CSV table of C-alpha atoms in Angstrom, one decimal:
chain,number,residue,atom,x,y,z
J,1,MET,CA,63.4,137.6,94.9
J,2,THR,CA,60.6,140.2,94.2
J,3,ARG,CA,57.2,138.7,93.6
J,4,HIS,CA,53.7,139.8,94.1
J,5,ARG,CA,50.9,137.8,95.6
J,6,ILE,CA,47.7,137.7,93.5
J,7,ASP,CA,44.3,136.2,94.1
J,8,LEU,CA,43.2,133.3,91.9
J,9,ASP,CA,40.5,130.8,92.7
J,10,CYS,CA,40.9,127.1,91.6
J,11,GLN,CA,37.2,126.8,90.8
J,12,SER,CA,37.3,129.5,88.2
J,13,CYS,CA,40.9,128.8,86.9
J,14,ALA,CA,40.8,128.9,83.0
J,15,ILE,CA,43.6,126.4,82.6
J,16,ARG,CA,42.6,123.9,85.4
J,17,ASN,CA,41.5,121.3,82.9
J,18,ASP,CA,44.9,121.4,81.2
J,19,SER,CA,46.6,120.3,84.5
J,20,VAL,CA,46.4,117.3,86.9
J,21,PHE,CA,43.8,119.2,88.8
J,22,GLY,CA,41.2,119.1,86.0
J,23,GLY,CA,38.1,117.1,86.7
J,24,LEU,CA,38.6,116.9,90.5
J,25,CYS,CA,35.5,117.2,92.6
J,26,ALA,CA,34.5,120.5,94.3
J,27,HIS,CA,35.6,119.3,97.7
J,28,THR,CA,39.1,118.4,96.5
J,29,LEU,CA,39.4,121.6,94.6
J,30,SER,CA,38.4,123.5,97.7
J,31,SER,CA,41.3,121.8,99.6
J,32,VAL,CA,43.7,122.7,96.8
J,33,ASN,CA,42.5,126.3,96.9
J,34,GLY,CA,43.0,126.5,100.6
J,35,TYR,CA,46.6,125.2,100.5
J,36,LYS,CA,47.9,127.1,97.5
J,37,SER,CA,49.2,130.7,97.1
J,38,THR,CA,49.6,132.4,93.8
J,39,ASN,CA,52.4,134.8,92.9
J,40,LEU,CA,53.3,137.0,89.9
J,41,TYR,CA,56.8,136.6,88.7
J,42,ARG,CA,58.6,139.0,86.4
J,43,LYS,CA,60.6,137.8,83.4
J,44,GLY,CA,64.0,136.3,84.4
J,45,GLN,CA,63.1,135.4,87.9
J,46,ILE,CA,64.1,132.0,89.4
J,47,LEU,CA,61.6,129.7,91.0
J,48,PHE,CA,64.1,127.2,92.2
J,49,HIS,CA,67.8,126.3,91.7
J,50,GLU,CA,69.4,123.0,90.6
J,51,GLY,CA,70.7,121.1,93.7
J,52,THR,CA,68.3,122.7,96.2
J,53,ARG,CA,65.7,120.8,98.3
J,54,PRO,CA,62.0,121.1,97.1
J,55,LEU,CA,59.8,123.1,99.4
J,56,GLY,CA,56.6,122.3,97.4
J,57,ILE,CA,55.1,122.2,93.9
J,58,TYR,CA,54.5,124.9,91.4
J,59,CYS,CA,51.7,125.0,88.8
J,60,ILE,CA,51.8,127.5,86.0
J,61,ASN,CA,48.7,129.6,85.6
J,62,LYS,CA,50.1,131.9,83.0
J,63,GLY,CA,53.4,132.2,81.1
J,64,LYS,CA,56.3,130.0,80.2
J,65,ILE,CA,59.3,128.8,82.2
J,66,LYS,CA,62.5,127.2,81.1
J,67,LEU,CA,64.0,124.3,83.0
J,68,TYR,CA,67.7,124.0,82.6
J,69,LYS,CA,71.0,122.5,83.8
J,70,LEU,CA,74.4,124.2,83.9
J,71,GLY,CA,77.4,122.6,82.3
J,72,ASN,CA,80.9,122.7,83.6
J,73,GLU,CA,81.6,126.0,82.0
J,74,GLY,CA,78.3,127.5,83.1
J,75,LYS,CA,76.6,127.0,79.8
J,76,GLU,CA,72.9,126.4,80.0
J,77,GLN,CA,71.3,123.2,78.6
J,78,ILE,CA,67.6,123.8,78.4
J,79,ILE,CA,65.8,120.5,79.2
J,80,GLN,CA,62.2,121.6,78.9
J,81,LEU,CA,60.0,124.6,78.3
J,82,ALA,CA,57.0,124.5,80.7
J,83,LYS,CA,53.7,126.2,79.8
J,84,GLU,CA,50.3,126.9,81.3
J,85,GLY,CA,48.9,123.9,83.2
J,86,ASP,CA,52.3,122.3,83.8
J,87,ILE,CA,53.4,121.4,87.3
J,88,LEU,CA,57.0,121.6,88.4
J,89,GLY,CA,59.1,120.1,91.2
J,90,TYR,CA,56.8,117.2,92.1
J,91,ARG,CA,59.1,114.3,91.1
J,92,ALA,CA,62.0,115.6,93.2
J,93,MET,CA,59.7,116.3,96.1
J,94,ILE,CA,58.1,112.8,96.1
J,95,SER,CA,61.4,111.1,95.7
J,96,GLU,CA,63.0,113.3,98.4
J,97,GLU,CA,65.8,114.3,96.1
J,98,VAL,CA,67.2,117.7,95.2
J,99,TYR,CA,66.0,119.6,92.1
J,100,PRO,CA,67.8,118.2,89.1
J,101,VAL,CA,67.3,121.5,87.2
J,102,SER,CA,66.7,125.2,87.7
J,103,ALA,CA,63.5,127.0,86.7
J,104,GLU,CA,63.5,130.5,85.3
J,105,THR,CA,60.6,132.6,83.9
J,106,LEU,CA,60.8,133.5,80.2
J,107,GLU,CA,58.1,136.1,80.5
J,108,GLU,CA,55.7,137.4,83.2
J,109,CYS,CA,54.1,134.4,84.9
J,110,ASN,CA,51.4,133.7,87.4
J,111,VAL,CA,52.5,130.6,89.4
J,112,CYS,CA,50.6,128.7,92.1
J,113,PHE,CA,52.5,127.1,94.9
J,114,ILE,CA,51.5,124.3,97.3
J,115,PRO,CA,53.8,123.6,100.3
J,116,LYS,CA,55.4,120.2,100.4
J,117,GLN,CA,53.7,118.8,103.5
J,118,ASP,CA,50.3,120.0,102.3
J,119,PHE,CA,50.6,118.5,98.9
J,120,LEU,CA,51.9,115.2,100.3
J,121,GLN,CA,48.9,115.1,102.6
J,122,MET,CA,46.6,115.8,99.7
J,123,ILE,CA,47.8,113.0,97.5
J,124,SER,CA,47.8,110.6,100.5
J,125,ASP,CA,44.1,111.4,101.2
J,126,ASN,CA,43.0,111.6,97.5
J,127,HIS,CA,43.5,108.5,95.3
J,128,GLU,CA,42.2,110.3,92.2
J,129,LEU,CA,44.8,113.0,92.5
J,130,TYR,CA,47.5,110.5,93.2
J,131,ALA,CA,46.5,108.5,90.1
J,132,ARG,CA,46.5,111.6,87.9
J,133,LEU,CA,49.9,112.6,89.2
J,134,PHE,CA,51.3,109.1,88.5
J,135,LYS,CA,49.9,109.1,85.0
J,136,HIS,CA,51.3,112.6,84.4
J,137,ALA,CA,54.8,111.6,85.6
J,138,CYS,CA,54.8,108.5,83.3
J,139,HIS,CA,53.7,110.7,80.3
J,140,GLU,CA,56.5,113.2,81.1
J,141,LEU,CA,59.1,110.5,81.3
J,142,GLY,CA,57.9,109.0,78.1
J,143,VAL,CA,58.1,112.4,76.3
J,144,MET,CA,61.6,113.0,77.6
J,145,ALA,CA,62.8,109.6,76.5
J,146,GLN,CA,61.4,110.2,73.1
J,147,ASN,CA,63.0,113.6,72.9
J,148,VAL,CA,66.4,112.1,73.8
J,149,THR,CA,65.9,109.4,71.1
J,150,ASN,CA,65.0,111.9,68.5
J,151,LEU,CA,68.0,114.2,69.2
J,152,ALA,CA,70.7,111.7,70.0
J,153,GLN,CA,72.1,111.0,66.6
J,154,LYS,CA,70.8,114.0,64.6
J,155,THR,CA,72.7,116.8,62.9
J,156,VAL,CA,72.3,120.3,64.2
J,157,ARG,CA,70.0,121.2,61.3
J,158,GLU,CA,67.8,118.1,62.1
J,159,ARG,CA,67.8,119.0,65.8
J,160,LEU,CA,66.7,122.5,65.1
J,161,ALA,CA,63.8,121.2,62.9
J,162,ILE,CA,62.8,118.8,65.6
J,163,THR,CA,63.0,121.5,68.3
J,164,LEU,CA,60.8,123.9,66.3
J,165,ILE,CA,58.2,121.1,65.8
J,166,MET,CA,58.2,120.2,69.5
J,167,LEU,CA,57.8,123.9,70.5
J,168,LYS,CA,54.5,123.9,68.6
J,169,GLU,CA,53.1,122.1,71.7
J,170,THR,CA,54.5,124.7,74.0
J,171,TYR,CA,53.4,127.8,72.1
J,172,GLY,CA,50.3,126.5,70.3
J,173,ILE,CA,48.5,128.3,67.5
J,174,ASP,CA,48.4,132.1,67.3
J,175,HIS,CA,45.0,133.1,66.1
J,176,GLU,CA,46.2,136.7,65.5
J,177,GLN,CA,49.0,135.3,63.2
J,178,GLU,CA,46.8,133.5,60.6
J,179,ASP,CA,46.6,130.4,62.9
J,180,LYS,CA,50.3,129.8,62.6
J,181,VAL,CA,52.8,128.8,65.4
J,182,VAL,CA,54.7,131.7,66.8
J,183,ILE,CA,57.8,130.9,68.9
J,184,ASN,CA,58.9,133.7,71.1
J,185,LEU,CA,62.4,132.8,72.4
J,186,THR,CA,65.8,134.5,72.5
J,187,ARG,CA,68.3,133.0,70.0
J,188,GLU,CA,70.5,132.0,73.0
J,189,ASP,CA,67.7,130.1,74.7
J,190,LEU,CA,66.8,128.4,71.4
J,191,ALA,CA,70.4,127.4,70.9
J,192,ASN,CA,70.6,126.0,74.4
J,193,ILE,CA,67.6,123.8,73.6
J,194,VAL,CA,69.0,122.6,70.3
J,195,GLY,CA,72.5,122.1,71.9
J,196,THR,CA,74.5,124.3,69.6
J,197,ALA,CA,76.3,127.7,69.5
J,198,THR,CA,74.2,130.7,69.1
J,199,GLU,CA,76.1,131.7,65.9
J,200,THR,CA,75.3,128.3,64.3
J,201,LEU,CA,71.7,128.6,65.2
J,202,ILE,CA,71.4,132.1,63.7
J,203,ARG,CA,73.0,130.8,60.4
J,204,LEU,CA,70.5,127.9,60.3
J,205,LEU,CA,67.5,130.1,60.9
J,206,HIS,CA,68.7,132.3,58.1
J,207,ASP,CA,68.8,129.2,55.8
J,208,PHE,CA,65.3,128.3,56.9
J,209,LYS,CA,64.1,131.8,56.1
J,210,GLU,CA,65.7,131.6,52.7
J,211,ASP,CA,63.9,128.4,52.0
J,212,MET,CA,60.6,130.0,53.2
J,213,ILE,CA,60.2,127.4,56.0
J,214,ILE,CA,60.0,130.2,58.7
J,215,THR,CA,59.6,134.0,58.9
J,216,THR,CA,60.8,136.2,61.7
J,217,LYS,CA,59.6,139.3,63.4
J,218,GLY,CA,62.2,140.5,65.9
J,219,ARG,CA,62.9,137.5,68.1
J,220,LYS,CA,59.6,135.8,67.1
J,221,ILE,CA,59.9,132.8,64.8
J,222,ILE,CA,56.8,132.0,62.7
J,223,LEU,CA,56.4,128.4,61.3
J,224,GLU,CA,55.4,128.7,57.6
J,225,ASN,CA,56.0,125.2,56.4
J,226,GLU,CA,55.7,122.5,59.0
J,227,GLN,CA,55.8,119.6,56.5
J,228,GLU,CA,59.2,120.7,55.3
J,229,LEU,CA,60.4,120.9,59.0
J,230,ILE,CA,59.2,117.3,59.4
J,231,ARG,CA,61.1,116.3,56.3
J,232,ILE,CA,64.3,118.0,57.5
J,233,ALA,CA,63.9,116.4,60.9
J,234,ASN,CA,64.0,113.0,59.3
J,235,LEU,CA,61.7,111.5,61.9
J,236,PHE,CA,60.0,108.9,59.7
């Protein structure tokens, strides 16, 4: 796997406050900085494979990464899209289990890595970091449970609407696009999140465009009417 080492300092990290490392004292940050390395990954590179043993944790400094499982016929089911500030692999590492998913970059990414033993020593020595990690894990599990509940008995149309709403958190507001949400995903990846065939997804996106709920520019999807998406999602 080709990757390039880059130099990033935790003290000046622009997204630190969006991660579990936000608010840590200078001494602890110095320790984190000493343990971690940062690499540039190209689009489509794998950080880790489902079923392998964790070697450490990953923290995303820039870019987006998909976490997915492979079905019996090799079809991807995307479980989560991770963004800047998210940490990956820590639950499997702490529980001494294999990775339950694979992680692949969706675009060029800067990713920090802390080796397993160094990170375990850090959370053993630092109660504040351990507490932050525990809180983060609980939040993630709660979000996953809510997502499963939301999607379990929905139609494909409703699931697509829910997915587009949820992706707002991943992609955020694009200030160059009139402060709208712009989702930059292949149709295949989006279909694998929704849990449907790519052809079905394309047909539904066309319907949403006809109803002026979204517009598209190439593979980018721009949310034009979030209230209508919420209505279609039938969440309330």
